[in-house]
Short mmCIF file of C-alpha atoms in Angstrom, two decimals:
data_model
loop_
_atom_site.label_atom_id
_atom_site.label_comp_id
_atom_site.label_asym_id
_atom_site.label_seq_id
_atom_site.Cartn_x
_atom_site.Cartn_y
_atom_site.Cartn_z
CA MET A 17 -65.36 23.82 37.74
CA ALA A 18 -63.56 22.95 34.47
CA SER A 19 -60.61 20.45 34.92
CA TYR A 20 -57.78 19.53 32.84
CA THR A 21 -60.40 17.04 31.05
CA ALA A 22 -62.19 19.85 29.37
CA ILE A 23 -60.55 19.20 26.04
CA SER A 24 -61.31 15.60 25.98
CA SER A 25 -64.74 16.35 27.17
CA ILE A 26 -65.43 18.56 24.14
CA SER A 27 -64.14 15.92 21.66
CA LYS A 28 -66.13 13.13 23.21
CA LYS A 29 -69.28 15.30 23.14
CA ILE A 30 -68.59 16.30 19.31
CA ALA A 31 -68.50 12.39 18.50
CA GLU A 32 -71.57 11.61 20.56
CA LEU A 33 -73.53 14.33 18.58
CA MET A 34 -72.34 12.86 15.43
CA HIS A 35 -73.21 9.44 16.56
CA LYS A 36 -76.61 10.62 17.27
CA GLU A 37 -77.02 12.42 13.98
CA LEU A 38 -75.29 9.96 11.43
CA VAL A 39 -75.94 6.42 12.75
CA PRO A 40 -77.62 4.46 11.14
CA GLU A 41 -78.83 6.59 8.31
CA LEU A 42 -75.47 7.26 6.81
CA ILE A 43 -72.98 5.41 8.86
CA PRO A 44 -73.66 1.80 9.87
CA SER A 45 -72.65 1.99 13.63
CA GLU A 46 -70.81 4.25 16.06
CA GLU A 47 -67.57 2.28 15.74
CA TYR A 48 -66.97 3.89 12.36
CA ILE A 49 -66.84 7.50 13.90
CA GLY A 50 -63.81 8.16 15.77
CA PHE A 51 -60.69 10.24 16.56
CA ALA A 52 -57.71 9.87 14.37
CA ALA A 53 -55.07 11.90 12.26
CA PRO A 54 -55.67 11.42 8.50
CA ASN A 55 -52.87 8.98 8.15
CA GLU A 56 -54.23 6.73 11.21
CA ARG A 57 -57.88 6.43 10.14
CA ASP A 58 -57.94 2.53 9.77
CA SER A 59 -61.70 1.65 9.18
CA LEU A 60 -63.20 5.04 10.36
CA MET A 61 -65.82 6.37 7.99
CA VAL A 62 -65.79 9.88 9.85
CA GLY A 63 -62.39 10.97 11.35
CA ILE A 64 -62.31 13.66 13.85
CA PHE A 65 -58.93 15.23 14.22
CA LEU A 66 -58.11 17.99 16.92
CA TYR A 67 -55.23 19.67 14.98
CA ASP A 68 -54.66 22.86 17.06
CA ILE A 69 -55.26 24.28 20.62
CA ARG A 70 -54.69 27.99 21.22
CA GLU A 71 -55.41 30.40 23.88
CA SER A 72 -58.45 32.57 23.24
CA ASP A 73 -57.85 36.10 22.03
CA GLU A 74 -61.43 36.84 22.60
CA ILE A 75 -61.57 36.01 26.29
CA LYS A 76 -58.89 36.59 28.83
CA ALA A 77 -59.29 36.27 32.60
CA ASN A 78 -57.18 38.45 34.65
CA GLN A 79 -58.93 38.34 37.99
CA MET A 80 -58.74 35.95 40.71
CA SER A 81 -61.77 34.33 42.12
CA ALA A 82 -62.78 33.56 45.65
CA ARG A 83 -62.38 29.77 46.62
CA ASP A 84 -63.29 30.31 50.20
CA LEU A 85 -62.84 33.03 52.66
CA SER A 86 -59.07 32.47 53.06
CA THR A 87 -58.06 31.28 49.55
CA MET A 88 -58.12 32.98 46.01
CA ARG A 89 -57.78 30.86 42.63
CA PHE A 90 -55.72 32.25 39.94
CA PRO A 91 -57.68 32.98 36.69
CA PRO A 92 -58.59 29.98 34.27
CA VAL A 93 -57.17 29.70 30.80
CA TYR A 94 -59.68 30.01 27.97
CA LEU A 95 -58.92 27.83 24.96
CA ASN A 96 -60.01 27.67 21.27
CA LEU A 97 -60.02 23.99 19.82
CA TYR A 98 -59.62 23.46 16.09
CA TYR A 99 -60.95 20.33 14.56
CA MET A 100 -60.88 18.80 11.13
CA ILE A 101 -63.69 16.43 10.21
CA THR A 102 -63.35 14.07 7.30
CA ALA A 103 -65.67 11.40 5.73
CA TYR A 104 -64.44 8.29 4.19
CA ALA A 105 -66.66 6.04 2.23
CA GLU A 106 -65.96 2.60 0.42
CA GLY A 107 -67.03 1.74 -3.18
CA ASP A 108 -66.67 2.97 -6.53
CA ILE A 109 -65.44 6.71 -6.95
CA LEU A 110 -68.85 8.31 -7.89
CA PHE A 111 -70.69 6.55 -5.09
CA ARG A 112 -67.87 7.21 -2.65
CA SER A 113 -67.66 10.84 -3.37
CA LEU A 114 -71.44 11.37 -3.18
CA ARG A 115 -71.58 9.54 0.05
CA GLU A 116 -68.86 11.45 1.62
CA GLU A 117 -70.49 14.68 0.54
CA MET A 118 -73.83 13.69 2.08
CA ILE A 119 -71.99 12.74 5.44
CA LEU A 120 -70.26 16.08 5.44
CA GLY A 121 -73.58 17.98 4.44
CA LYS A 122 -75.42 16.24 7.42
CA ILE A 123 -72.55 17.37 9.73
CA ILE A 124 -72.59 20.92 8.56
CA ARG A 125 -76.43 21.12 8.83
CA TYR A 126 -76.43 19.67 12.28
CA PHE A 127 -73.76 22.04 13.86
CA HIS A 128 -75.25 25.05 11.86
CA ASP A 129 -78.70 24.14 13.69
CA ASN A 130 -77.09 23.26 16.84
CA SER A 131 -74.01 25.48 17.42
CA ILE A 132 -73.83 25.33 21.15
CA ILE A 133 -72.11 22.31 22.93
CA MET A 134 -73.29 21.75 26.57
CA ARG A 135 -70.83 19.80 28.79
CA GLU A 136 -71.18 18.14 32.02
CA GLU A 137 -68.25 19.93 33.67
CA GLY A 138 -68.00 23.73 33.62
CA ASN A 139 -70.68 26.15 33.49
CA ILE A 140 -69.80 27.99 30.22
CA PRO A 141 -71.29 26.51 27.03
CA ALA A 142 -68.96 26.32 24.14
CA LYS A 143 -69.78 27.64 20.55
CA ILE A 144 -68.85 25.39 17.45
CA GLU A 145 -68.47 27.43 14.23
CA LEU A 146 -67.54 26.46 10.66
CA MET A 147 -64.31 28.08 9.85
CA LYS A 148 -63.44 30.18 6.76
CA MET A 149 -60.17 28.88 5.55
CA SER A 150 -58.22 29.16 2.33
CA MET A 151 -57.33 25.86 0.28
CA GLU A 152 -53.79 26.71 1.03
CA GLU A 153 -54.33 26.55 4.92
CA LYS A 154 -56.33 23.34 4.57
CA THR A 155 -53.57 21.71 2.48
CA LYS A 156 -50.88 22.58 5.06
CA ILE A 157 -53.00 20.69 7.72
CA TRP A 158 -53.10 17.53 5.57
CA SER A 159 -49.52 17.78 4.49
CA PHE A 160 -47.94 17.22 7.78
CA ALA A 161 -49.31 13.83 7.52
CA GLY A 162 -47.89 13.12 4.08
CA MET A 163 -51.50 12.66 2.63
CA PRO A 164 -53.04 14.42 -0.31
CA TYR A 165 -55.89 16.79 0.61
CA LYS A 166 -59.14 15.17 1.06
CA LEU A 167 -62.45 17.26 1.46
CA SER A 168 -63.08 18.08 5.05
CA VAL A 169 -64.78 20.42 7.13
CA PHE A 170 -62.90 22.64 9.87
CA TYR A 171 -64.60 23.92 13.19
CA LYS A 172 -63.57 26.05 15.99
CA VAL A 173 -64.94 25.18 19.48
CA SER A 174 -64.64 28.09 21.97
CA PRO A 175 -64.36 28.86 24.67
CA VAL A 176 -63.10 25.87 26.40
CA THR A 177 -62.18 26.43 30.02
CA ILE A 178 -59.65 24.95 32.15
CA ASP A 179 -59.42 26.18 35.79
CA SER A 180 -56.04 26.85 37.35
CA GLU A 181 -55.17 24.90 40.47
CA ARG A 182 -52.76 27.66 41.66
CA ILE A 183 -54.20 29.39 44.77
CA GLN A 184 -53.03 32.20 47.01
CA LYS A 185 -53.70 32.46 50.60
CA VAL A 186 -55.44 35.79 51.56
CA THR A 187 -56.34 37.52 54.81
CA ARG A 188 -59.82 39.31 54.54
CA VAL A 189 -60.54 42.49 56.21
CA THR A 190 -63.03 41.53 59.08
CA SER A 191 -63.69 44.99 60.72
CA VAL A 192 -63.06 48.54 60.20
CA ASP A 193 -62.81 51.17 63.01
CA ILE A 194 -63.16 54.80 61.82
CA ARG A 195 -62.59 57.55 64.31
CA VAL A 196 -62.65 61.21 63.94
CA VAL A 197 -60.23 62.88 66.27
CA GLY A 198 -59.84 66.56 66.29
CA GLY A 199 -61.14 67.05 62.77
CA LYS A 200 -58.75 64.22 61.32
CA GLN A 201 -60.04 60.88 60.08
CA ASN A 202 -58.25 57.89 61.39
CA ILE A 203 -59.15 54.43 59.86
CA GLN A 204 -57.73 51.19 61.10
CA GLU A 205 -58.42 47.85 59.37
CA GLU A 206 -57.98 44.51 60.86
#
């Protein structure tokens, strides 16, 4: 069952995976990897920014599911999450740029090799994929924060499921009585 916490669960999982992959080789400690918009990064060396959430075009649920014998649950919503990951290094420009490129390269390699994200909640694994975006699209995402564009990687995570809490009471057919009388079939359901 996937609750309303599914989005934050995916974000936490992405951060945990980056902690495992980047610390201590490229990032001194886990506290330098976190969630922030580009204009709010403070001392982060890797900023994870969930910049958009959209309903999935690929998966649409339209059937209710049985919750128990007398209740049906309305279909879940399937979402696509869009993340921007940016590396920030300190030091002189040459060192800083090379360090940021190494961090981004390691992130790209990790998610390329491990493109399925397993979560504690829900039974559908999510796929993380590097997005193909134009420079114009990337610049638009940065411009809302009033910041100049900085090299970043953009990922789509899908599907992320949030179950509906809306239910409907139903009456199940418990018996069927079929009788043939004078060549005509008479069916009664109870």
